[in-house]
mmCIF file of C-alpha atoms and ligand atoms in Angstrom:
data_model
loop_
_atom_site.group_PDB
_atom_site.id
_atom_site.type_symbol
_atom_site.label_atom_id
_atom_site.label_comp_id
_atom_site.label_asym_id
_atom_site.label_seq_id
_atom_site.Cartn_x
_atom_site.Cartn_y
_atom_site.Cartn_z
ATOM 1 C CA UNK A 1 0.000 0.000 0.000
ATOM 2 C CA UNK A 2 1.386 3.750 -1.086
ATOM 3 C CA UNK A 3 1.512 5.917 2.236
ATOM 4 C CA UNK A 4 -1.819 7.971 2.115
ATOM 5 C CA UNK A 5 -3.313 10.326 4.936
ATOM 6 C CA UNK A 6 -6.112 9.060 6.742
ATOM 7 C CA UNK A 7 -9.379 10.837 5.644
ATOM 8 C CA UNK A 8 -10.698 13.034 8.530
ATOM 9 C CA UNK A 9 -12.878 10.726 9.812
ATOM 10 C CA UNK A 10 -10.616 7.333 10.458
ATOM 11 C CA UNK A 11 -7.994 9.842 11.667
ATOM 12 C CA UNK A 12 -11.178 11.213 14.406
ATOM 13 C CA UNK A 13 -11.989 7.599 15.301
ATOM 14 C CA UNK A 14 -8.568 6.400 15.353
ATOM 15 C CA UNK A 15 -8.084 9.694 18.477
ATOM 16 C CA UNK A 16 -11.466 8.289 20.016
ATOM 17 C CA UNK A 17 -10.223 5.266 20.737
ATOM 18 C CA UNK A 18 -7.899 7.121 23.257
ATOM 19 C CA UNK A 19 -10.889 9.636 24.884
ATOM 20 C CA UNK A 20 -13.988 7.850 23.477
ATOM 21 C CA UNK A 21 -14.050 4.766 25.945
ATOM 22 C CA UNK A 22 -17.445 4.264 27.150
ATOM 23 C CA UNK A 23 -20.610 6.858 27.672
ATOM 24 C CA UNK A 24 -19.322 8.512 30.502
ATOM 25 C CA UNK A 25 -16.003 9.417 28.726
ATOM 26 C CA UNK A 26 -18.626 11.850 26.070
ATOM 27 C CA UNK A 27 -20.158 12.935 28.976
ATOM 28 C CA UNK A 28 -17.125 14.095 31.080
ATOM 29 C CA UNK A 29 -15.960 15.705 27.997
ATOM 30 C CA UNK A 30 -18.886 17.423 27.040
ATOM 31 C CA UNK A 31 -19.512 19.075 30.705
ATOM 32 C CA UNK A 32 -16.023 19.921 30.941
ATOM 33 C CA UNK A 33 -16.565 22.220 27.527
ATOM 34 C CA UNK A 34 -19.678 23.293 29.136
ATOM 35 C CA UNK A 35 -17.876 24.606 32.209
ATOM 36 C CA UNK A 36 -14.803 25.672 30.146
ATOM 37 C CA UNK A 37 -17.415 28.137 28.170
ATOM 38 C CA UNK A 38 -18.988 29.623 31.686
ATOM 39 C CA UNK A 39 -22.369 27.738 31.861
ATOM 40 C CA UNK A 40 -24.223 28.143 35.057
ATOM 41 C CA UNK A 41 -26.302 25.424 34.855
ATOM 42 C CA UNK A 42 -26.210 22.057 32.935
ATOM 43 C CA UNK A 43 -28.621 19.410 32.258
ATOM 44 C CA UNK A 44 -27.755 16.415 31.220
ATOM 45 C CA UNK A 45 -30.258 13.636 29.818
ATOM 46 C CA UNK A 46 -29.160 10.108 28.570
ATOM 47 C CA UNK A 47 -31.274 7.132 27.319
ATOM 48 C CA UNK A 48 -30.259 3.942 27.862
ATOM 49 C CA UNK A 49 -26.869 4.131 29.589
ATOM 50 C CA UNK A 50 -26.133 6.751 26.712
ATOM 51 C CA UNK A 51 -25.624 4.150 23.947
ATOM 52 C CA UNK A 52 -29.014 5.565 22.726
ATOM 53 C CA UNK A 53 -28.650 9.334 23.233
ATOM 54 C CA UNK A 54 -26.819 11.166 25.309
ATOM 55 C CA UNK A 55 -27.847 15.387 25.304
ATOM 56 C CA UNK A 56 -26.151 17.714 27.259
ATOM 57 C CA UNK A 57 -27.417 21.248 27.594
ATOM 58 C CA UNK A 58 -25.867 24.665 28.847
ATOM 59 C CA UNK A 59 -25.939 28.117 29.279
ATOM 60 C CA UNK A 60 -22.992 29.024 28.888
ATOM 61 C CA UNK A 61 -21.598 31.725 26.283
ATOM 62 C CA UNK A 62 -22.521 29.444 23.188
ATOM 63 C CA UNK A 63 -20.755 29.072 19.311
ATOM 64 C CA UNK A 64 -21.100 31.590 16.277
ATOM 65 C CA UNK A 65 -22.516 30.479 13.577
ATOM 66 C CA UNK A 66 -18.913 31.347 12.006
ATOM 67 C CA UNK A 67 -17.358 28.746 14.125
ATOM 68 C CA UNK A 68 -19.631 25.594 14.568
ATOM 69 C CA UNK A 69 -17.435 23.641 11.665
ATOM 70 C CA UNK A 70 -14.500 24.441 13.420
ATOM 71 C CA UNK A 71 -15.613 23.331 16.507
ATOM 72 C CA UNK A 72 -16.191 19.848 15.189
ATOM 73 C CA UNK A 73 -12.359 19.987 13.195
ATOM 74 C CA UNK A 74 -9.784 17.943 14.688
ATOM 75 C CA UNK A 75 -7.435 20.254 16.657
ATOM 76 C CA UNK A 76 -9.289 23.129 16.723
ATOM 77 C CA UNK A 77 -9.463 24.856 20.077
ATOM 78 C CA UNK A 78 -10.467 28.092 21.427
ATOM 79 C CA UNK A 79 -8.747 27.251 24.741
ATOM 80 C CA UNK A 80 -4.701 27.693 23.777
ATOM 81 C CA UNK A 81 -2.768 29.138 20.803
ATOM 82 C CA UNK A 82 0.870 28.975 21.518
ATOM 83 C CA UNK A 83 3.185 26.283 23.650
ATOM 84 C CA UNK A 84 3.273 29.087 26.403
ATOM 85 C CA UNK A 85 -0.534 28.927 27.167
ATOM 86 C CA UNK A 86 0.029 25.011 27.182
ATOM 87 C CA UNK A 87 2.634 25.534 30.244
ATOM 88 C CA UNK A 88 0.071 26.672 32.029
ATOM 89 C CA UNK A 89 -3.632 25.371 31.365
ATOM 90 C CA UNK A 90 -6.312 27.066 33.525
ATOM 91 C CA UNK A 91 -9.145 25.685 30.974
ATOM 92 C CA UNK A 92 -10.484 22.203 31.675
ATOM 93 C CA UNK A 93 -9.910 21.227 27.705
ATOM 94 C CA UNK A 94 -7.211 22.536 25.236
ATOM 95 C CA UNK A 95 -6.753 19.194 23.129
ATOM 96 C CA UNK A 96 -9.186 20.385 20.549
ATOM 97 C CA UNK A 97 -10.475 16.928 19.719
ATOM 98 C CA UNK A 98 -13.336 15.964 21.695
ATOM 99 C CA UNK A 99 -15.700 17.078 19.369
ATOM 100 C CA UNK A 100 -14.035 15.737 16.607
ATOM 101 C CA UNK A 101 -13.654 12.506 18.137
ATOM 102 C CA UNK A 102 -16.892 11.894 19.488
ATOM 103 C CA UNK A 103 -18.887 13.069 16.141
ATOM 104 C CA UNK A 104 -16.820 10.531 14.290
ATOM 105 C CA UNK A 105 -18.176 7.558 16.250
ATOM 106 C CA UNK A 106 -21.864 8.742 16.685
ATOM 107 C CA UNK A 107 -24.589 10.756 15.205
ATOM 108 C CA UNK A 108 -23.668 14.349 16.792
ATOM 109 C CA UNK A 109 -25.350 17.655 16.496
ATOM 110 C CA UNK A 110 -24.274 21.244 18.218
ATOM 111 C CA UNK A 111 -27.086 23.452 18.406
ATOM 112 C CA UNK A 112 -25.588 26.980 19.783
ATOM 113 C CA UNK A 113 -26.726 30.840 19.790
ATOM 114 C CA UNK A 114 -24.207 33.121 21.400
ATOM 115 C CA UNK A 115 -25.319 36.208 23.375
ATOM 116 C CA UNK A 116 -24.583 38.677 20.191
ATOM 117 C CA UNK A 117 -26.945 36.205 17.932
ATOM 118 C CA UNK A 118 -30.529 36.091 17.465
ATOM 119 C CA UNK A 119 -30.606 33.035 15.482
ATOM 120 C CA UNK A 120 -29.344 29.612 16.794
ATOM 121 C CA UNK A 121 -27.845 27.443 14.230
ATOM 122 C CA UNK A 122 -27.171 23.466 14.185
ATOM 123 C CA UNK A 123 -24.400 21.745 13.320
ATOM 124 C CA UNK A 124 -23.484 18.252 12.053
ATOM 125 C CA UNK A 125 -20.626 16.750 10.522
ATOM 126 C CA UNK A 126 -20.738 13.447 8.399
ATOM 127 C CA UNK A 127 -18.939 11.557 6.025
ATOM 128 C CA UNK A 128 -15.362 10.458 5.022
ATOM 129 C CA UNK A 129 -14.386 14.424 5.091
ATOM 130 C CA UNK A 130 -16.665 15.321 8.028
ATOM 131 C CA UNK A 131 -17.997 17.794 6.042
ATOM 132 C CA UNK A 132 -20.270 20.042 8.334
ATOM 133 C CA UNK A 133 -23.546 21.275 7.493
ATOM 134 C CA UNK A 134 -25.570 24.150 9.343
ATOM 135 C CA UNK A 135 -28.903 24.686 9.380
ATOM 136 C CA UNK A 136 -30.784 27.718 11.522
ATOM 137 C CA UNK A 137 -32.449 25.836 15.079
ATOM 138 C CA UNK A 138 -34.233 27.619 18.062
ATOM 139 C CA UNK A 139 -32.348 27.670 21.045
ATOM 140 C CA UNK A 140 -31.880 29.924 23.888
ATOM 141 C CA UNK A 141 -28.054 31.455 24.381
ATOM 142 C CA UNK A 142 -25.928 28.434 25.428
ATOM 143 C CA UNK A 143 -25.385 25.092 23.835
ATOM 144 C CA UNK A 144 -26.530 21.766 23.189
ATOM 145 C CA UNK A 145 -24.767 18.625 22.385
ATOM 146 C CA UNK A 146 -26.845 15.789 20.960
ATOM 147 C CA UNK A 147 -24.954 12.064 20.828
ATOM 148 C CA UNK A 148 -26.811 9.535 18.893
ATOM 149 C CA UNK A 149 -26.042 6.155 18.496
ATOM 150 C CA UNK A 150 -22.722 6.038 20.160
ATOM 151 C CA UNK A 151 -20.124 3.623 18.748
ATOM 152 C CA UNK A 152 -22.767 2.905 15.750
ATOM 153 C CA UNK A 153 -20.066 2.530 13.108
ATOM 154 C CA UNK A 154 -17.093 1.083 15.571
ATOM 155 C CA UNK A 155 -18.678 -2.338 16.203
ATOM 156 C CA UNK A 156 -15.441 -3.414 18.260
ATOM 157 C CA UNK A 157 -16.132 -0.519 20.947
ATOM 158 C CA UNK A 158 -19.872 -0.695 21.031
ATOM 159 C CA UNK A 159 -19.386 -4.866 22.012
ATOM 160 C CA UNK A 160 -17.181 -3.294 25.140
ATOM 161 C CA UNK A 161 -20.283 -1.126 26.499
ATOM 162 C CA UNK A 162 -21.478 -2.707 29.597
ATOM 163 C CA UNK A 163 -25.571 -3.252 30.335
ATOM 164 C CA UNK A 164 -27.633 0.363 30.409
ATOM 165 C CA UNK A 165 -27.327 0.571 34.538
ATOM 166 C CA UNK A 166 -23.209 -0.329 34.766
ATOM 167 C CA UNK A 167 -22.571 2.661 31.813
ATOM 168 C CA UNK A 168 -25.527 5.114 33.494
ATOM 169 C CA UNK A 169 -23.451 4.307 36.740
ATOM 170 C CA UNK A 170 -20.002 5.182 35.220
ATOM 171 C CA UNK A 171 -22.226 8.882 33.812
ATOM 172 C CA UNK A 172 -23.903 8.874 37.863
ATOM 173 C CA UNK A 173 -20.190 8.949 38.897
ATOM 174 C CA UNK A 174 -19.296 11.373 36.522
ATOM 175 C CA UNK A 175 -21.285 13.985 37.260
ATOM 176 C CA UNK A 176 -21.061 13.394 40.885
ATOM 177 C CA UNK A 177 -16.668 14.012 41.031
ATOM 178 C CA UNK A 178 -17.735 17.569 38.388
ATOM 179 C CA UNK A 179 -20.811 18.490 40.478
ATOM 180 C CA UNK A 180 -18.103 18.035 43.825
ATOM 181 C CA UNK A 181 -15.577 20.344 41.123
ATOM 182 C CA UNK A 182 -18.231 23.115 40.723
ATOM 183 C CA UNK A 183 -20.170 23.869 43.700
ATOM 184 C CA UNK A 184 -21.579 26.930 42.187
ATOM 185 C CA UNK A 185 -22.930 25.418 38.810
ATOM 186 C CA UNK A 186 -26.551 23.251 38.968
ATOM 187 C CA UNK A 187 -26.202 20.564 37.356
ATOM 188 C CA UNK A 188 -29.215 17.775 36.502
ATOM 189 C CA UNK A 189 -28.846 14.181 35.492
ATOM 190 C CA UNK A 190 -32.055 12.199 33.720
ATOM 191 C CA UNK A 191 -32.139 8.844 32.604
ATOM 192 C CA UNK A 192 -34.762 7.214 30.628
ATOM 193 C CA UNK A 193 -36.741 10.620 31.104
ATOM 194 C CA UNK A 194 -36.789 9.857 35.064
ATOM 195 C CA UNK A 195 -34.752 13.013 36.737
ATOM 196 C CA UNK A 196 -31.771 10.806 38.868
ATOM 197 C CA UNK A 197 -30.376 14.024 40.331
ATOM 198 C CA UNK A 198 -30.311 17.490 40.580
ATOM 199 C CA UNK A 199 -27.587 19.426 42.185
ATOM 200 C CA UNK A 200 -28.429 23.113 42.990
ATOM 201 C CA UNK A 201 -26.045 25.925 42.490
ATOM 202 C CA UNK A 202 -24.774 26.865 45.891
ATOM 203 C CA UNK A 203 -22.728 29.569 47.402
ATOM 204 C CA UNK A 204 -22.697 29.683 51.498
ATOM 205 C CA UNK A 205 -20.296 26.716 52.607
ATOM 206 C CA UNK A 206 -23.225 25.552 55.243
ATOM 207 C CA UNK A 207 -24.815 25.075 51.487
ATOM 208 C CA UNK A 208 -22.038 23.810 50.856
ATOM 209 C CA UNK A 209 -21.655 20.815 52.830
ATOM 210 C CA UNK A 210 -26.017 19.617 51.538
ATOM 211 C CA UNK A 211 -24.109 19.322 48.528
ATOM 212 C CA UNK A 212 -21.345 17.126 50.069
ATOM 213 C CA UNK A 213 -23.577 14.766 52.219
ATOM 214 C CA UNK A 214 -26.118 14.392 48.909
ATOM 215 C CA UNK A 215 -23.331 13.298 46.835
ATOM 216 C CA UNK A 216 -20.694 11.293 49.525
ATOM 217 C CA UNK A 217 -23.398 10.946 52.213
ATOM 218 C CA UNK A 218 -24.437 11.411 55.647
ATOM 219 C CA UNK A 219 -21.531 9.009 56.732
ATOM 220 C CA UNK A 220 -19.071 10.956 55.485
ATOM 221 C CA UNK A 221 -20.427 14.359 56.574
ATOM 222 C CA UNK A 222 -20.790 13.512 59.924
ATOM 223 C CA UNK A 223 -17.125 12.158 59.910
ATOM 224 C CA UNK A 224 -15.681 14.791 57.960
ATOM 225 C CA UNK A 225 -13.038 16.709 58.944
ATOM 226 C CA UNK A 226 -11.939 20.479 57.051
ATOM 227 C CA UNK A 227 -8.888 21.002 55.579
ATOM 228 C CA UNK A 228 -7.903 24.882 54.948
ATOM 229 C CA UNK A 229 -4.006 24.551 54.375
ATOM 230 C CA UNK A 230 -1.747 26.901 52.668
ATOM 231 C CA UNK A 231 1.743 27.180 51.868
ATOM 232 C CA UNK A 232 2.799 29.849 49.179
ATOM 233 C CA UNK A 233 1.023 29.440 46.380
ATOM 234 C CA UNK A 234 -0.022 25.872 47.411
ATOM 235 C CA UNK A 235 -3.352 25.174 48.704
ATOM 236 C CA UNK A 236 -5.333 22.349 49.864
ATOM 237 C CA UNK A 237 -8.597 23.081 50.987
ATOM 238 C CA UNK A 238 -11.559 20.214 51.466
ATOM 239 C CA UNK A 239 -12.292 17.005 53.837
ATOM 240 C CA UNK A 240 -10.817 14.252 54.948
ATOM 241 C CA UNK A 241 -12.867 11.734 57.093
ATOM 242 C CA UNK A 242 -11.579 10.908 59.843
ATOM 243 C CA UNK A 243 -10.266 7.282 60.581
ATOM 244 C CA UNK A 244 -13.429 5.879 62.388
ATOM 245 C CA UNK A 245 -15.151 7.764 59.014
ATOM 246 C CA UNK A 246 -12.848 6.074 56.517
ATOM 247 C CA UNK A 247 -12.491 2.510 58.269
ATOM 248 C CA UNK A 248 -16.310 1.947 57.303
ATOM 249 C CA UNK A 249 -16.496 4.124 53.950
ATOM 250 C CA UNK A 250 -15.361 2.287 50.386
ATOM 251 C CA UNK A 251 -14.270 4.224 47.595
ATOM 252 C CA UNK A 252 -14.716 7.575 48.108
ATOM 253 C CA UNK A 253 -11.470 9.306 47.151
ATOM 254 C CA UNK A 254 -12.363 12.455 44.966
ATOM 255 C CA UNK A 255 -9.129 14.747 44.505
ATOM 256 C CA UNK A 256 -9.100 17.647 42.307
ATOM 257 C CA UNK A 257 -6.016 19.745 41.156
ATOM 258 C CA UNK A 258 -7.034 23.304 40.057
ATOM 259 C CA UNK A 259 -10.804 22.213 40.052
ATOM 260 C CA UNK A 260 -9.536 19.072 37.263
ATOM 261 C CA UNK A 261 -10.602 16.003 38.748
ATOM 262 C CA UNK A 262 -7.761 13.207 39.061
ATOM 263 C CA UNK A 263 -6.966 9.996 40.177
ATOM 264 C CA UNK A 264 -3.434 10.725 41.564
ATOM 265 C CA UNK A 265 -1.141 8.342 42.902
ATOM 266 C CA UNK A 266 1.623 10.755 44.357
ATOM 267 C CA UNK A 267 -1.819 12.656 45.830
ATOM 268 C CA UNK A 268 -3.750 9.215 47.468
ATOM 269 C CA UNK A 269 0.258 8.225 48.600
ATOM 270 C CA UNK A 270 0.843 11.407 50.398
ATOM 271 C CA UNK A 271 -2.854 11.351 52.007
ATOM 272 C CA UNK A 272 -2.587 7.463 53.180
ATOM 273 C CA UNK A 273 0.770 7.941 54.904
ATOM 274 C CA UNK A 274 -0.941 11.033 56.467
ATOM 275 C CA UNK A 275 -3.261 8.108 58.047
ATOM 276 C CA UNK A 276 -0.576 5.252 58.661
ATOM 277 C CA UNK A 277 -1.522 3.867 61.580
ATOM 278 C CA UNK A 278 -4.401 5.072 62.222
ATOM 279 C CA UNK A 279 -6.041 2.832 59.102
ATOM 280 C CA UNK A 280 -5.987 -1.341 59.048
ATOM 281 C CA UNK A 281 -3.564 -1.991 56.099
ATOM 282 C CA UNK A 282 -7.464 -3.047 54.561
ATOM 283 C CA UNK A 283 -8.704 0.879 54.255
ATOM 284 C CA UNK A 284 -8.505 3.478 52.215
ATOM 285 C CA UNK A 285 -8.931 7.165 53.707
ATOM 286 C CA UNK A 286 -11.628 8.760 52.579
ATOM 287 C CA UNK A 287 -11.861 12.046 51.598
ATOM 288 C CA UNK A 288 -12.740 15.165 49.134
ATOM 289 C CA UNK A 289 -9.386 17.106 48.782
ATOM 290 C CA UNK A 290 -9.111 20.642 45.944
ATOM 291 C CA UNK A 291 -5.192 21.384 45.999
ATOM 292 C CA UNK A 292 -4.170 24.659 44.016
ATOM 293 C CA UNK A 293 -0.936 25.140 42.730
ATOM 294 C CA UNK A 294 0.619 27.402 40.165
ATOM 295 C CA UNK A 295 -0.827 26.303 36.427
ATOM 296 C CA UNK A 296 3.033 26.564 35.861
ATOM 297 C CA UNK A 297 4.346 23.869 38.310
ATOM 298 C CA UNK A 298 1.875 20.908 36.797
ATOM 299 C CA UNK A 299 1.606 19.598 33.474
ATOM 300 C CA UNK A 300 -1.800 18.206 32.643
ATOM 301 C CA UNK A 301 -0.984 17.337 28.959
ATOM 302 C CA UNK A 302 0.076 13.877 29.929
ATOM 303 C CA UNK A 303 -3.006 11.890 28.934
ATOM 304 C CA UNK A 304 -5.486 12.378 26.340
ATOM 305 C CA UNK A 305 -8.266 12.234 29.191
ATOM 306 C CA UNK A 306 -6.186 14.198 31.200
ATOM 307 C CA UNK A 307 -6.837 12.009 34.440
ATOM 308 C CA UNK A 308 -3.143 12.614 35.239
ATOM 309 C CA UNK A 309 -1.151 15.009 35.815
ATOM 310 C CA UNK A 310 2.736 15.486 36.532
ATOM 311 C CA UNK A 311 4.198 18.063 39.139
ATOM 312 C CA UNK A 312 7.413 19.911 38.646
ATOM 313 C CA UNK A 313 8.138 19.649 42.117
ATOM 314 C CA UNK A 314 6.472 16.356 43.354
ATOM 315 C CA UNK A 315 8.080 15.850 46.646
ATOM 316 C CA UNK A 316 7.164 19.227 47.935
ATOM 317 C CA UNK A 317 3.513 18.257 46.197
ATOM 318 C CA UNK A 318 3.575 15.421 48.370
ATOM 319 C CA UNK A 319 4.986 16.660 52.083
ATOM 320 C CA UNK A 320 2.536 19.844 51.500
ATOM 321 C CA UNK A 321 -0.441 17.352 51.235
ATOM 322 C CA UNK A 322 1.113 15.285 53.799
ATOM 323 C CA UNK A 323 1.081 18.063 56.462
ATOM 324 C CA UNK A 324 -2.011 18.975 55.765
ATOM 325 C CA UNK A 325 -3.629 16.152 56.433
ATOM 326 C CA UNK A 326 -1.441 15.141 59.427
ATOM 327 C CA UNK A 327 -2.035 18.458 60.763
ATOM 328 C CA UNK A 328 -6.011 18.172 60.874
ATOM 329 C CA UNK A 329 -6.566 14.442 61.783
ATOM 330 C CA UNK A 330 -3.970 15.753 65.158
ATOM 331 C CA UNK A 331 -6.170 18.131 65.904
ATOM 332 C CA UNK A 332 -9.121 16.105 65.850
ATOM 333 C CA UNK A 333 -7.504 13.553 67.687
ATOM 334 C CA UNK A 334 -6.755 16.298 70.641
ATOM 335 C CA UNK A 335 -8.350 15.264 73.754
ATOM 336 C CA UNK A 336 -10.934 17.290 75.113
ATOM 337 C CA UNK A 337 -9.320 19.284 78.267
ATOM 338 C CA UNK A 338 -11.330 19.111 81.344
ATOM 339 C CA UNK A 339 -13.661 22.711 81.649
ATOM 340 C CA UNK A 340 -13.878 22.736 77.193
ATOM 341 C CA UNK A 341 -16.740 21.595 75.493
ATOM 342 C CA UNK A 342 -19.570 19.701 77.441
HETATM 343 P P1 ADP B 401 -11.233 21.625 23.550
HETATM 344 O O1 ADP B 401 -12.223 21.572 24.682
HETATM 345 O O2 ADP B 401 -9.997 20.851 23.864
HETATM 346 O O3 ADP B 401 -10.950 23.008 23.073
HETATM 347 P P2 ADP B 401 -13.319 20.301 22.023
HETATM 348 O O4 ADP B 401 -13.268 19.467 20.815
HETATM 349 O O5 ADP B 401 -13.859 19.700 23.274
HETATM 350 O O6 ADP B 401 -11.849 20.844 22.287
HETATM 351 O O7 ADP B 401 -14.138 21.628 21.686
HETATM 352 C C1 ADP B 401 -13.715 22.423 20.583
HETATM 353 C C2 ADP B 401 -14.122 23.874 20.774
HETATM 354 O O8 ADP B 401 -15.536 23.988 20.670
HETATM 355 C C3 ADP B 401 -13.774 24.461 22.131
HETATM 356 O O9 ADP B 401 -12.444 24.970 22.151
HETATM 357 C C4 ADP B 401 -14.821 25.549 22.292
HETATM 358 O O10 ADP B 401 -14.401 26.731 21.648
HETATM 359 C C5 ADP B 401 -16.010 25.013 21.529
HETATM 360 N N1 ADP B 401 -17.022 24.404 22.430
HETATM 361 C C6 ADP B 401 -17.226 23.085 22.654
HETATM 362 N N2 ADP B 401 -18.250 22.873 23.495
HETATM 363 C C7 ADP B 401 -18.731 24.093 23.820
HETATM 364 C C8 ADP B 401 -19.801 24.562 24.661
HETATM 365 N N3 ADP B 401 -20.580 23.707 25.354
HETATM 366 N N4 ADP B 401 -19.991 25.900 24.747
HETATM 367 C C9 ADP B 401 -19.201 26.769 24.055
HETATM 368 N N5 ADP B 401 -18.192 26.385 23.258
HETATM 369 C C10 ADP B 401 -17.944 25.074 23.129
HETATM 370 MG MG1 MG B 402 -13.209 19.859 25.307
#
């Protein structure tokens, strides 16, 4: 065979086989753009574990008309335009290929109006080429994402997608770590046309913690502990529960790093040798932990779905989280001296 480029579309599928894994990777994706373009609210709706349809709607600050097909291009991003703003990400996305990738292996539509418009407009690409068409839609200013059919033309992904409840599970879980991100955002979740959940936007922090207990629990409110810890432009700020808390609680580790959720190794290290002995060898701590750090000092371009990240200076990363946490379960651990409390 001659060497040949890979039409548009093979070249989209062949990058959604790296962010494209199930459901729940379109629908982390697609609320992450929502949040990257200032939406307020977000509802998300999903039939059938989102192999059948899977619509996400926001308010945010929307698409012109002028730049729907370039929204669905491969590497087209609104988010970063030299290697410097790549140093230091502050948006959730920046690959430019989400859209691209997902529209390749399902039906897709964007339906947008932007604040300046009076007209919404739909988008949708097809074919070899992806070539977009627009049509005008009604649609208030914001955007919609409509996913069809997901994994319709890539028969070996659709055979991985688990029964309807295992994928709507993976979206539950989803939205659950963004809606713990975004405290101020509302965010709904509806399956089958039955609403699952509805997160109001909150402000107050005794707000705050109703969102906390709806998503981790009563358990895990009533055991949690608050972390406010700074050092120079490091911060850690959340809960941790404390070890009676996290001896009886399974899988609740939700870390975020400049509001981008994770799964962190270096991160759940530093937090379980906080706990040493204070945890059988047979627990995990549980907790809800937002560090901030310098964009600079982390690079999050080290995964396509960017559930990893890599710090420039991962030992003091690591004692700073360490401290924290040491420093709060001590205090909580202080005895009560006789005349305090009741
Ligand atoms: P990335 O998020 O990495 O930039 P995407 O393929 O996810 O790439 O999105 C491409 C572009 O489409 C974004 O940079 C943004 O300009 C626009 N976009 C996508 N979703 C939305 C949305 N919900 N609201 C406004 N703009 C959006
Ligand atoms: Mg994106």
């Amino acid at each position: 065979m001659p060497i040949q480029v890979l039409p548009p579309q093979l070249a989209n599928q062949i990058a959604a086989g790296e962010v494209v894994e199930r459901p729940a990777s379109v629908v982390k994706e697609l609320v992450e753009n929502s949040l990257d373009a200032g939406a307020t609210r977000i509802d998300v709706e999903i039939d059938r574990g989102g192999a059948k349809l899977i619509r996400i709607r926001d308010n945010g600050s929307g698409i012109g008309k002028d730049e729907l097909a370039m929204a669905l291009a491969r590497h087209a991003t609104s988010k970063i335009t030299s290697l410097d703003d790549l140093e230091a990400i502050v948006s959730l996305g920046f690959r430019g290929e989400a859209l691209a990738s997902i529209s390749s292996v399902s039906r897709l539509t964007l339906t947008s109006r932007t604040e300046t418009q009076t007209e919404a407009w739909q988008a949708y690409a097809e074919g070899r080429e992806m070539a977009v068409t627009l049509k005008p839609a009604a649609h208030p200013v914001g955007t919609t994402l409509e996913v069809l059919d997901l994994f319709y033309n890539t028969p070996a992904r659709r055979k991985f997608m688990r029964t309807e409840k295992t994928e709507f599970n993976h979206i539950d879980e989803i939205i659950r770590r963004i809606a713990l991100a975004r405290f101020d955002v509302a965010f709904s979740l509806t399956h089958n046309g039955k609403l699952m959940r509805q997160y109001r936007a909150v402000s107050g922090s005794g707000q705050q913690e109703r969102r906390l207990g709806s998503i981790c629990g009563l358990p895990f409110l009533n055991h949690a502990l608050a972390i406010a810890w700074q050092h120079g432009d490091l911060s850690l700020r959340g809960w941790v529960a404390d070890p009676a808390g996290s001896r009886t609680l399974t899988d609740l580790q939700y870390c975020y790093v400049n509001g981008r959720m994770m799964r962190d190794r270096l991160i759940n290290h530093a937090i379980r040798q906080a706990y040493q002995d204070k945890l059988g060898d047979d627990h995990q701590p549980a907790y809800v932990l937002y560090l901030e750090i310098d964009p600079h000092q982390v690079d999050v371009n080290v995964h396509p779905a960017k559930h990893e990240v890599r710090f420039h200076q991962s030992r003091l990363v690591h004692d700073f989280i360490y401290q924290g946490v040491v420093s709060v379960l001590q205090e909580s651990a202080q005895p009560v001296l006789p005349g305090e409390g009741s």
